[in-house]
Coordinates of C-alpha atoms and ligand atoms in Angstrom, one line a residue:
M1 CA -5.2 15.3 -25.1
I2 CA -4.8 15.7 -21.3
D3 CA -1.4 16.5 -20.1
V4 CA -1.3 14.2 -17.2
L5 CA -3.7 11.4 -16.6
I6 CA -3.6 10.1 -12.8
I7 CA -4.9 6.7 -12.1
G8 CA -5.8 6.3 -8.5
T9 CA -7.5 8.6 -6.3
G10 CA -5.6 7.9 -2.7
G11 CA -3.7 10.1 -1.2
A12 CA -0.7 9.6 -3.5
G13 CA -3.2 10.3 -6.4
L14 CA -4.9 13.6 -5.5
T15 CA -1.5 15.1 -4.2
A16 CA -0.1 14.5 -7.7
A17 CA -3.2 15.9 -9.3
L18 CA -2.8 19.1 -7.2
S19 CA 0.7 19.6 -7.9
A20 CA 0.0 19.1 -11.5
K21 CA -2.7 21.4 -11.8
E22 CA -0.6 23.7 -9.8
A23 CA 2.3 23.7 -12.3
G24 CA -0.2 24.5 -15.3
A25 CA -1.4 21.0 -16.3
S26 CA -4.7 19.7 -17.7
V27 CA -5.6 16.8 -15.4
L28 CA -7.9 13.9 -15.1
V29 CA -8.0 11.6 -12.0
V30 CA -9.6 8.1 -12.6
G31 CA -10.3 5.6 -10.2
K32 CA -12.2 2.3 -9.7
A33 CA -14.2 3.4 -6.4
Y34 CA -14.7 6.8 -5.2
P35 CA -11.9 9.4 -3.9
T36 CA -13.0 9.0 -0.1
N37 CA -13.1 5.2 -0.4
S38 CA -9.2 4.7 -1.1
Q39 CA -7.2 2.8 1.3
T40 CA -5.9 5.9 2.4
S41 CA -8.8 6.6 4.7
M42 CA -7.9 3.4 6.8
A43 CA -5.0 4.8 7.8
Q44 CA -5.1 5.7 11.4
G45 CA -1.7 6.2 13.6
G46 CA 0.0 9.2 12.1
M47 CA 2.5 10.7 9.6
N48 CA 6.0 11.3 10.3
A49 CA 7.7 14.8 10.5
A50 CA 10.6 15.9 12.5
L51 CA 9.0 18.9 14.1
G52 CA 10.3 18.4 17.6
N53 CA 6.9 19.6 19.4
V54 CA 7.0 16.9 21.7
G55 CA 10.9 16.5 22.9
E56 CA 13.6 16.6 21.0
D57 CA 14.0 15.4 17.4
H58 CA 15.6 16.3 14.1
I59 CA 15.3 15.5 10.4
E60 CA 18.9 13.6 10.6
F61 CA 17.2 11.5 13.4
H62 CA 14.1 10.7 11.0
M63 CA 16.7 9.8 8.4
M64 CA 18.5 7.7 10.6
D65 CA 15.7 5.7 11.9
T66 CA 14.2 5.4 8.3
I67 CA 17.6 4.1 7.1
K68 CA 18.2 1.8 10.0
S69 CA 14.7 0.2 9.4
A70 CA 15.2 -0.2 5.2
R71 CA 18.4 -2.4 6.5
G72 CA 20.5 -1.3 3.6
L73 CA 18.1 -1.3 0.9
C74 CA 16.9 2.5 0.5
N75 CA 18.4 5.3 -1.4
E76 CA 19.5 7.9 0.8
D77 CA 19.1 10.7 -1.4
M78 CA 15.3 9.6 -1.8
V79 CA 15.1 9.2 2.0
R80 CA 16.8 12.8 2.7
H81 CA 14.3 14.4 0.4
M82 CA 11.3 13.0 2.1
C83 CA 12.5 13.6 5.5
T84 CA 13.6 17.2 4.8
D85 CA 10.4 17.7 3.2
A86 CA 8.3 16.4 5.9
P87 CA 8.0 19.4 8.0
K88 CA 7.1 21.4 4.7
T89 CA 4.3 18.8 3.8
I90 CA 2.6 19.2 7.0
A91 CA 2.7 22.8 7.2
W92 CA 1.2 22.4 3.5
L93 CA -1.5 20.1 4.9
E94 CA -2.4 22.1 7.8
S95 CA -2.8 24.7 5.5
L96 CA -5.4 23.1 3.4
G97 CA -7.1 22.4 6.7
V98 CA -6.2 18.9 7.7
P99 CA -7.6 19.0 11.5
F100 CA -4.4 17.6 13.4
S101 CA -4.8 16.9 17.0
R102 CA -3.4 20.1 19.1
L103 CA -1.0 20.7 22.0
D104 CA -2.1 23.1 24.7
N105 CA 1.5 24.5 24.8
G106 CA 1.0 28.2 24.1
A107 CA 2.8 28.2 20.9
S108 CA 1.0 28.6 17.1
G109 CA 0.3 27.0 14.1
V110 CA 2.4 24.0 13.2
E111 CA 4.2 24.2 16.6
T112 CA 1.1 23.1 18.2
I113 CA 0.4 19.8 16.3
A114 CA 0.6 16.9 18.4
Q115 CA 2.6 13.9 17.8
R116 CA 3.2 10.2 19.1
Q117 CA 5.7 7.6 19.3
M118 CA 5.5 4.9 16.5
G119 CA 7.5 1.6 16.3
G120 CA 11.3 1.8 15.6
A121 CA 10.9 5.7 15.9
S122 CA 13.4 7.4 18.0
A123 CA 11.3 10.4 19.0
K124 CA 7.7 11.1 19.4
R125 CA 7.5 12.0 15.3
A126 CA 3.8 11.2 14.0
C127 CA 1.7 14.1 13.6
Y128 CA -2.0 12.6 13.9
A129 CA -5.6 13.4 13.9
Q130 CA -6.9 11.3 16.8
D131 CA -6.7 7.8 14.9
Y132 CA -8.4 9.0 12.0
T133 CA -5.3 10.7 10.3
G134 CA -5.4 9.1 6.6
L135 CA -9.6 9.9 6.5
K136 CA -8.8 13.4 7.4
I137 CA -5.9 13.8 5.0
L138 CA -7.7 12.2 2.3
H139 CA -10.9 14.2 2.9
T140 CA -9.1 17.6 3.1
L141 CA -7.1 16.6 -0.3
Y142 CA -10.3 15.9 -1.9
D143 CA -12.0 18.7 -1.1
T144 CA -9.1 20.8 -2.2
C145 CA -9.1 19.2 -5.6
L146 CA -12.9 19.8 -5.9
K147 CA -12.2 23.6 -5.0
E148 CA -9.4 23.5 -8.0
N149 CA -11.9 22.0 -10.3
I150 CA -9.6 18.8 -10.8
D151 CA -11.7 16.4 -12.9
F152 CA -12.6 12.9 -11.8
L153 CA -13.6 9.8 -13.4
D154 CA -14.8 7.7 -10.9
E155 CA -15.8 3.7 -11.3
H156 CA -13.5 3.4 -14.1
Y157 CA -11.4 0.2 -13.7
L158 CA -7.8 0.2 -15.0
L159 CA -7.4 -2.1 -17.7
N160 CA -3.9 -1.7 -19.8
L161 CA -1.5 0.8 -20.3
I162 CA -1.6 2.0 -24.1
M163 CA 2.0 1.7 -25.7
Q164 CA 3.7 2.8 -28.3
D165 CA 7.3 1.4 -28.4
D166 CA 8.8 2.2 -25.0
T167 CA 6.4 5.2 -24.6
V168 CA 2.8 5.3 -22.6
K169 CA 0.2 7.2 -24.6
G170 CA -2.8 6.8 -22.0
A171 CA -4.8 3.9 -20.6
T172 CA -7.7 1.8 -21.1
F173 CA -10.4 1.4 -18.8
L174 CA -13.9 -0.9 -17.9
D175 CA -16.6 1.9 -17.4
I176 CA -17.7 -0.3 -14.5
R177 CA -21.5 1.5 -14.7
T178 CA -22.0 0.8 -18.5
G179 CA -19.6 -2.0 -19.2
E180 CA -17.8 0.0 -22.0
V181 CA -14.1 -0.3 -22.8
V182 CA -12.9 3.3 -22.7
Q183 CA -9.8 4.6 -24.2
I184 CA -7.9 7.8 -22.3
N185 CA -5.2 9.6 -24.5
A186 CA -2.7 11.4 -22.3
K187 CA 0.8 12.9 -22.7
S188 CA 1.9 11.6 -19.3
V189 CA 0.7 9.0 -16.9
I190 CA 1.4 8.6 -13.0
M191 CA 0.1 5.4 -11.5
A192 CA -1.1 5.8 -7.9
T193 CA -3.0 2.6 -7.7
G194 CA -1.7 1.3 -4.2
G195 CA -0.3 -2.0 -2.9
Y196 CA -0.8 -5.5 -3.4
G197 CA -1.6 -6.6 0.2
A198 CA -4.4 -8.4 -0.8
V199 CA -2.9 -11.4 -2.4
Y200 CA -3.0 -12.2 1.6
H201 CA -6.6 -12.4 1.2
G202 CA -8.6 -12.9 4.5
Y203 CA -4.9 -12.2 6.5
T204 CA -4.4 -8.9 5.8
T205 CA -5.4 -5.2 7.0
N206 CA -5.8 -4.0 3.6
A207 CA -8.9 -3.4 1.3
Y208 CA -10.0 -6.4 -0.8
G209 CA -9.3 -4.1 -4.0
S210 CA -5.3 -3.7 -3.0
T211 CA -4.5 -6.3 -5.5
G212 CA -1.7 -4.5 -7.2
D213 CA -3.8 -3.8 -10.4
G214 CA -1.4 -0.9 -11.5
I215 CA 1.9 -3.0 -10.7
A216 CA 0.2 -5.6 -13.0
A217 CA -0.7 -3.5 -15.7
V218 CA 3.0 -1.7 -15.8
V219 CA 4.2 -5.7 -16.0
R220 CA 2.1 -6.2 -19.0
A221 CA 3.3 -2.8 -20.3
G222 CA 7.0 -4.3 -19.9
G223 CA 7.8 -1.8 -17.2
A224 CA 10.2 -3.0 -14.1
I225 CA 9.0 -3.8 -10.6
S226 CA 11.4 -4.5 -7.3
D227 CA 11.6 -5.7 -4.1
M228 CA 8.4 -7.8 -4.5
E229 CA 9.4 -10.3 -1.5
F230 CA 9.3 -7.3 1.4
I231 CA 5.9 -7.4 2.9
Q232 CA 5.3 -5.8 6.2
F233 CA 3.1 -7.8 8.7
H234 CA 1.5 -5.5 11.3
P235 CA 2.0 -7.2 14.8
T236 CA -1.7 -6.4 16.1
A237 CA -4.8 -7.1 14.1
L238 CA -7.9 -8.2 15.5
K239 CA -7.7 -12.1 15.8
S240 CA -11.0 -13.0 14.1
S241 CA -11.6 -10.2 11.3
S242 CA -7.7 -9.0 10.8
I243 CA -8.6 -5.4 11.2
L244 CA -5.8 -3.1 12.0
I245 CA -5.3 -1.8 15.8
S246 CA -3.1 1.1 14.9
E247 CA 0.4 1.0 16.4
S248 CA -0.6 4.2 18.3
A249 CA -2.4 2.0 20.6
R250 CA 1.2 0.8 21.7
G251 CA 2.8 4.1 21.1
E252 CA 0.1 5.6 24.0
G253 CA 1.7 3.0 26.3
G254 CA -0.7 -0.2 25.5
Y255 CA 1.5 -3.5 26.4
L256 CA 1.3 -7.1 24.6
V257 CA 1.1 -9.9 26.9
N258 CA 0.6 -13.8 26.5
T259 CA -2.0 -16.1 28.1
E260 CA 0.1 -16.1 31.1
G261 CA -0.3 -12.4 31.3
E262 CA 3.5 -11.9 30.7
R263 CA 5.0 -9.2 28.5
F264 CA 7.2 -10.8 26.0
V265 CA 9.0 -8.0 23.8
D266 CA 9.6 -4.3 23.7
E267 CA 6.1 -3.3 22.0
L268 CA 8.1 -0.2 20.3
K269 CA 10.7 -2.4 18.3
P270 CA 10.2 -2.0 14.9
R271 CA 7.2 -4.2 13.4
D272 CA 8.9 -7.2 12.0
E273 CA 10.7 -7.9 15.3
V274 CA 7.4 -7.4 17.1
A275 CA 5.4 -9.6 14.5
R276 CA 8.1 -12.2 14.8
A277 CA 7.8 -12.1 18.6
I278 CA 3.8 -12.8 18.4
F279 CA 4.1 -15.3 15.8
A280 CA 6.3 -17.3 17.9
Q281 CA 3.9 -17.1 21.1
L282 CA 1.0 -18.3 18.6
K283 CA 3.2 -21.0 17.4
S284 CA 3.8 -22.3 20.8
G285 CA 0.1 -22.4 21.6
S286 CA -0.2 -19.4 23.7
E287 CA -2.6 -16.7 22.6
V288 CA -1.3 -13.0 22.4
F289 CA -3.5 -9.5 23.7
L290 CA -3.2 -6.0 23.7
D291 CA -3.7 -4.4 27.0
V292 CA -4.6 -1.0 27.2
R293 CA -6.9 -1.1 30.2
H294 CA -4.5 0.8 32.3
L295 CA -5.0 4.1 29.7
G296 CA -8.4 4.3 31.1
E297 CA -11.8 5.0 29.2
E298 CA -11.1 9.1 28.8
K299 CA -7.9 8.7 27.5
L300 CA -9.0 6.0 25.1
M301 CA -11.7 8.1 24.1
E302 CA -9.7 11.1 23.5
L303 CA -6.7 9.5 21.4
L304 CA -8.0 6.0 20.1
P305 CA -11.8 6.5 19.4
Q306 CA -11.6 4.6 16.1
E307 CA -9.6 1.8 17.8
V308 CA -12.1 1.5 20.3
A309 CA -15.1 1.3 18.0
L310 CA -13.4 -1.3 16.2
C311 CA -12.8 -3.5 19.0
K312 CA -16.4 -3.4 20.0
L313 CA -17.6 -3.8 16.8
H314 CA -15.6 -6.5 15.2
E315 CA -14.1 -8.3 18.1
H316 CA -16.8 -7.8 20.8
V317 CA -14.3 -6.5 23.6
D318 CA -14.2 -3.2 25.4
P319 CA -10.8 -2.0 25.5
A320 CA -11.2 -0.2 28.7
K321 CA -12.1 -3.1 30.4
E322 CA -11.2 -6.3 28.7
L323 CA -7.9 -7.6 26.7
I324 CA -7.9 -7.5 23.0
P325 CA -6.8 -10.8 21.0
V326 CA -4.6 -10.1 18.5
K327 CA -2.6 -11.6 15.7
P328 CA -0.1 -10.5 12.9
V329 CA -1.3 -9.8 9.3
A330 CA 0.1 -8.8 6.2
H331 CA -0.1 -4.7 6.2
Y332 CA 2.0 -2.9 3.7
T333 CA 4.0 -3.7 0.5
M334 CA 7.3 -2.5 0.1
G335 CA 7.8 -3.9 -3.3
G336 CA 6.5 -2.3 -6.4
I337 CA 7.0 -0.3 -9.6
D338 CA 10.8 0.3 -9.9
V339 CA 11.0 3.9 -10.1
N340 CA 14.1 6.5 -10.3
K341 CA 14.7 9.7 -8.5
T342 CA 12.1 11.6 -10.6
L343 CA 9.3 8.6 -10.1
K344 CA 9.8 7.8 -13.5
V345 CA 8.8 4.0 -14.1
Y346 CA 12.1 2.1 -15.6
G347 CA 11.2 0.8 -19.0
I348 CA 8.4 3.1 -20.0
N349 CA 8.7 6.7 -21.1
G350 CA 5.9 9.1 -20.0
C351 CA 4.9 7.1 -17.1
Y352 CA 5.4 7.8 -13.4
A353 CA 4.7 5.7 -10.4
V354 CA 3.7 7.1 -6.5
G355 CA 2.7 5.8 -3.4
E356 CA 2.1 2.0 -2.1
C357 CA 2.3 0.8 -6.0
S358 CA 5.7 2.0 -6.1
N359 CA 9.3 1.5 -5.2
A360 CA 10.9 4.7 -4.5
K361 CA 13.7 3.3 -2.3
V362 CA 12.5 4.8 1.0
H363 CA 11.3 1.8 2.7
G364 CA 13.7 -1.0 1.8
A365 CA 13.2 -4.2 3.6
N366 CA 10.8 -2.6 6.3
R367 CA 8.9 0.6 6.3
L368 CA 8.5 2.7 9.3
G369 CA 5.2 3.2 10.8
G370 CA 4.1 7.0 9.9
N371 CA 6.2 6.8 6.7
S372 CA 3.8 6.0 4.1
L373 CA 1.2 8.8 4.5
L374 CA 4.7 11.2 4.4
E375 CA 5.7 9.1 1.3
I376 CA 2.3 9.7 -0.8
T377 CA 2.2 13.5 0.1
T378 CA 5.8 14.6 -0.2
F379 CA 6.5 12.3 -3.4
G380 CA 2.9 12.8 -4.8
K381 CA 3.9 16.5 -5.3
L382 CA 7.1 15.3 -6.9
A383 CA 5.1 12.9 -9.3
G384 CA 2.8 15.6 -10.2
E385 CA 5.5 18.2 -11.0
N386 CA 7.6 15.5 -13.0
A387 CA 5.0 14.1 -15.1
Y388 CA 4.1 17.4 -16.5
K389 CA 7.5 18.5 -17.1
Y390 CA 7.6 15.5 -19.2
A391 CA 4.3 16.4 -20.8
V392 CA 5.3 19.8 -21.8
D393 CA 7.5 18.5 -24.5
A394 CA 5.5 15.2 -25.2
S395 CA 3.9 14.5 -28.5
D396 CA 0.2 15.1 -28.7
V397 CA -0.2 12.3 -31.5
E398 CA -3.0 10.0 -30.2
A399 CA -2.4 6.2 -30.2
D400 CA -4.7 4.1 -32.5
N401 CA -7.7 2.1 -30.6
A402 CA -5.7 -1.3 -31.2
Q403 CA -5.3 -1.9 -27.1
Q404 CA -9.2 -0.8 -26.8
Q405 CA -9.8 -3.5 -29.4
K406 CA -7.7 -6.0 -27.6
D407 CA -9.1 -5.3 -23.7
K408 CA -12.9 -5.8 -25.7
M409 CA -12.0 -9.0 -26.8
Q410 CA -10.7 -10.3 -23.8
L411 CA -13.7 -9.3 -21.6
E412 CA -15.9 -10.8 -24.3
N413 CA -13.6 -14.0 -23.7
I414 CA -14.1 -13.5 -19.8
Y415 CA -18.0 -13.5 -20.4
A416 CA -17.9 -16.7 -22.7
Q417 CA -15.4 -18.7 -20.4
E418 CA -16.6 -21.9 -19.0
N419 CA -17.1 -21.4 -15.0
T420 CA -16.1 -24.8 -13.5
I421 CA -14.1 -23.4 -11.0
N422 CA -14.9 -20.6 -8.2
F423 CA -12.6 -17.9 -8.0
Y424 CA -13.6 -16.9 -4.9
E425 CA -12.6 -19.9 -3.5
K426 CA -9.4 -19.7 -5.4
R427 CA -8.8 -16.2 -4.0
E428 CA -9.5 -17.7 -0.2
A429 CA -7.1 -20.3 -1.0
L430 CA -4.4 -17.9 -2.2
G431 CA -4.6 -15.8 0.9
K432 CA -4.2 -18.8 3.0
L433 CA -1.4 -20.2 0.8
F434 CA 0.7 -16.9 1.2
Y435 CA 0.0 -16.6 4.6
D436 CA 1.2 -20.1 5.6
S437 CA 4.0 -20.3 3.1
V438 CA 5.0 -16.7 2.1
G439 CA 4.3 -15.1 5.4
I440 CA 6.3 -13.9 8.5
V441 CA 8.5 -16.6 8.6
R442 CA 9.6 -18.7 5.5
V443 CA 11.1 -21.8 4.6
N444 CA 12.4 -22.4 1.1
T445 CA 10.5 -25.8 0.9
A446 CA 7.3 -24.3 1.5
L447 CA 8.1 -21.7 -1.0
H448 CA 8.7 -24.2 -3.8
I449 CA 5.5 -25.8 -3.0
A450 CA 3.7 -22.3 -3.1
L451 CA 5.1 -21.5 -6.6
E452 CA 3.8 -24.8 -7.8
D453 CA 0.4 -24.0 -6.3
V454 CA 0.0 -20.8 -7.9
L455 CA 1.5 -21.7 -11.4
S456 CA -1.2 -24.4 -11.2
M457 CA -3.8 -21.7 -10.1
Q458 CA -2.9 -20.0 -13.1
T459 CA -3.3 -22.4 -15.7
S460 CA -7.0 -22.8 -14.4
L461 CA -7.8 -19.7 -14.6
S462 CA -9.3 -20.2 -18.0
Q463 CA -11.6 -22.4 -16.2
M464 CA -12.7 -19.6 -13.9
G465 CA -15.1 -17.5 -15.6
I466 CA -17.9 -15.4 -13.9
A467 CA -21.5 -16.2 -13.1
D468 CA -22.9 -13.1 -13.6
K469 CA -23.1 -12.4 -17.3
S470 CA -24.9 -8.6 -17.0
P471 CA -23.0 -5.9 -18.8
T472 CA -23.3 -3.2 -16.3
N473 CA -22.4 -2.9 -12.8
N474 CA -20.9 -6.3 -13.0
T475 CA -18.9 -6.5 -9.7
N476 CA -18.2 -10.1 -10.5
L477 CA -16.3 -9.0 -13.2
T478 CA -14.4 -6.6 -11.5
D479 CA -13.4 -9.2 -8.6
F480 CA -12.3 -11.7 -11.3
L481 CA -10.0 -8.7 -13.0
E482 CA -8.7 -7.9 -9.4
F483 CA -8.2 -11.7 -8.9
S484 CA -6.2 -12.3 -12.0
N485 CA -3.9 -9.6 -11.3
A486 CA -3.2 -10.8 -7.9
L487 CA -2.4 -14.4 -9.6
L488 CA 0.0 -12.4 -12.0
L489 CA 1.8 -10.8 -9.3
S490 CA 2.1 -13.8 -7.5
P491 CA 5.1 -15.8 -8.8
S492 CA 7.3 -13.1 -8.5
I493 CA 6.8 -12.5 -4.8
I494 CA 7.2 -16.1 -4.1
S495 CA 10.4 -16.2 -6.5
C496 CA 12.2 -13.2 -5.0
A497 CA 11.6 -14.6 -1.5
T498 CA 12.8 -18.0 -2.6
A499 CA 16.0 -16.2 -4.5
R500 CA 16.7 -14.4 -1.2
D501 CA 18.5 -16.8 0.8
E502 CA 18.9 -14.3 3.9
S503 CA 17.2 -12.5 6.6
R504 CA 16.5 -8.6 5.9
G505 CA 13.7 -6.6 7.6
A506 CA 10.3 -8.1 7.0
H507 CA 11.8 -10.8 5.1
Y508 CA 12.9 -13.9 7.5
K509 CA 14.0 -17.1 6.4
V510 CA 14.4 -20.4 8.3
G511 CA 18.0 -21.5 7.7
F512 CA 19.3 -18.0 6.8
E513 CA 18.6 -16.1 9.6
A514 CA 21.6 -13.6 9.1
Q515 CA 21.8 -10.6 7.0
D516 CA 24.0 -11.4 4.2
D517 CA 25.2 -8.3 2.7
A518 CA 28.0 -9.7 0.4
K519 CA 25.1 -11.7 -1.4
F520 CA 22.1 -9.8 -1.1
A521 CA 22.5 -6.0 -0.4
W522 CA 20.7 -5.2 -3.8
H523 CA 17.2 -5.0 -4.9
M524 CA 15.6 -7.4 -6.9
V525 CA 14.1 -6.1 -10.3
L526 CA 12.0 -7.9 -12.7
Q527 CA 11.1 -7.1 -16.1
K528 CA 9.1 -8.7 -19.0
K529 CA 11.1 -10.0 -21.7
K530 CA 10.5 -8.2 -24.9
E531 CA 8.7 -10.2 -27.5
A532 CA 10.7 -10.8 -30.7
V533 CA 9.3 -9.0 -33.8
Ligands
FAD1 C1 -5.4 -0.2 8.0 C2 -4.4 0.5 7.6 C3 -3.6 1.9 8.6 C4 -2.5 2.5 7.8 N1 -2.2 3.3 9.0 C5 -1.0 4.2 8.4 C6 -0.5 5.1 9.2 O1 -1.3 5.5 10.5 N2 0.4 5.8 8.8 C7 1.1 5.5 7.7 O2 2.0 6.3 7.3 N3 0.5 4.8 6.6 C8 -0.6 4.1 7.3 N4 -1.0 2.8 6.5 C9 -0.3 2.7 4.8 C10 -1.4 3.8 4.1 O3 -2.2 4.2 4.6 C11 -1.1 3.6 2.7 O4 0.3 2.9 2.3 C12 -1.3 4.7 1.7 O5 -2.6 5.2 2.0 C13 -1.3 4.3 0.3 O6 -1.9 5.4 -0.5 P1 -1.8 5.3 -1.9 O7 -2.5 6.7 -2.5 O8 -0.5 4.8 -2.4 O9 -2.8 4.0 -2.2 P2 -4.3 3.9 -1.9 O10 -4.8 4.8 -0.9 O11 -4.4 2.8 -1.4 O12 -5.2 4.2 -3.1 C14 -5.1 3.4 -4.5 C15 -6.2 4.0 -5.4 O13 -6.0 3.3 -6.5 C16 -7.2 3.1 -7.2 N5 -7.1 1.8 -7.8 C17 -6.3 0.7 -7.6 N6 -6.7 -0.1 -8.6 C18 -7.4 0.6 -9.8 C19 -7.8 0.1 -11.0 N7 -7.6 -1.0 -11.4 N8 -8.4 1.0 -11.6 C20 -8.4 2.2 -11.3 N9 -8.2 2.7 -9.9 C21 -7.5 1.8 -9.2 C22 -8.1 2.7 -5.8 O14 -9.5 2.8 -6.0 C23 -7.6 3.7 -5.0 O15 -8.3 5.2 -5.6 C24 -1.9 2.1 6.8 C25 -2.6 1.3 6.0 C26 -3.7 0.6 6.5 C27 -4.1 -0.6 5.6

């Protein structure tokens, strides 16, 4: 029986795999795509660590910035752990071979790593590899996993956790290639399945597959989720495609201007403030542009080559010569699977969660740019170690195949289901509903209507079957499963946003514009009621 089953092959899953393996565990990493295809590869701007390579910086400053941005909703011990470990984590990544951009400063090793400014940071703290930081980190982690002979199972879609009372015993997967339902038994499980930004389909920088599958599986298994209403909107996505233009473009000196060519906000304020300022401009009928022309072509190609390529390809503008039209879209989900300081999931023994799918209480109401790559690598290690510690004493008696049989029947039902409503249209509608009604500026009346709309979508899910009935390589089926998970999580996001009658970080509500610590300085935790036996 496997000691540690890791679900998700992004930066969090791969780091957890390396640390569990190093601790002595037998490890299997399972993902619905291929490791190099995970969303981590999209991270551009950088990873925070108070190295002080470019001006003064200290771990305490990093902590203070993180706590300030979290607006009272973080756990200071977890923040301290993350920020204190950051320099060590950068040194570890460097030792694995991550090609960080360098300074020509006559120093050696980690002290030569270049650092740039990100929004809400009091120092140049983000270590980067041009604007391909996540890609380079992910590829290096994957190379290292291969060197360490870690086993992978690709194209296996998580269906459900296998539960015995309150203890996880493994998970069931759809083998996308064969259409079989597979049961994998394990002594402990790490969820590293990424966030739920794709609920805002069409209005997000996230990949289509960021539908919160792992969070939904934890909900079904009886685990707790928290802070689901906190969704970060990134100020600068390309206007027509929602593709991200990294904060590093502003960090390197880019301006935001309106149709009149006027600057209207300090570009390096935290993301929620800049996003709201842009939103207000757009609402007033103005367009908003990112202006990096003054940086010059040579500097742009040296520091931001990916951004330049994305602008040319997707917006048909040359940033060295033209203004870049931008809009704010959903970018990062602060809420997720509720975990304690060891990253154990509340409500499920033997189950750990790490990365964007989890809520380790380090980002609170608003994540700082550069802190997510840090979280997935720093806490990835912690998750691997703790899951293995649990596995050492865990029972190796395998669960029966009841969950596997249940999941087979459920898939058969989806194949047999009438297909009178096109779920792809509903996926578009859900994204627009969320952007318009559960977006940057929230209003209770619109939230109430949005909740009714998603509940009615849930009711009509049984009429949204799949057109493609082939058993193998059926992406119509996996798209449907992803949409079902996004729909399952939607009411919790809206209900928490409705209940939070205040404004805090990324959650801003009309009529309740102030932060109300007396009533709301706490986390909203949701857990499915246990069925009576
Ligand atoms: C465009 C963009 C730019 C960003 N830039 C930065 C940045 O500069 N700095 C920073 O700190 N952060 C940045 N972020 C945020 C950061 O990249 C993510 O928060 C982080 O990479 C998440 O890592 P993860 O391992 O938790 O999840 P992911 O990388 O999303 O990986 C999730 C994994 O789970 C798998 N999975 C999901 N569902 C299932 C299922 N049902 N069955 C099996 N497997 C499943 C996926 O295939 C994937 O392998 C950026 C994000 C985006 C979208």
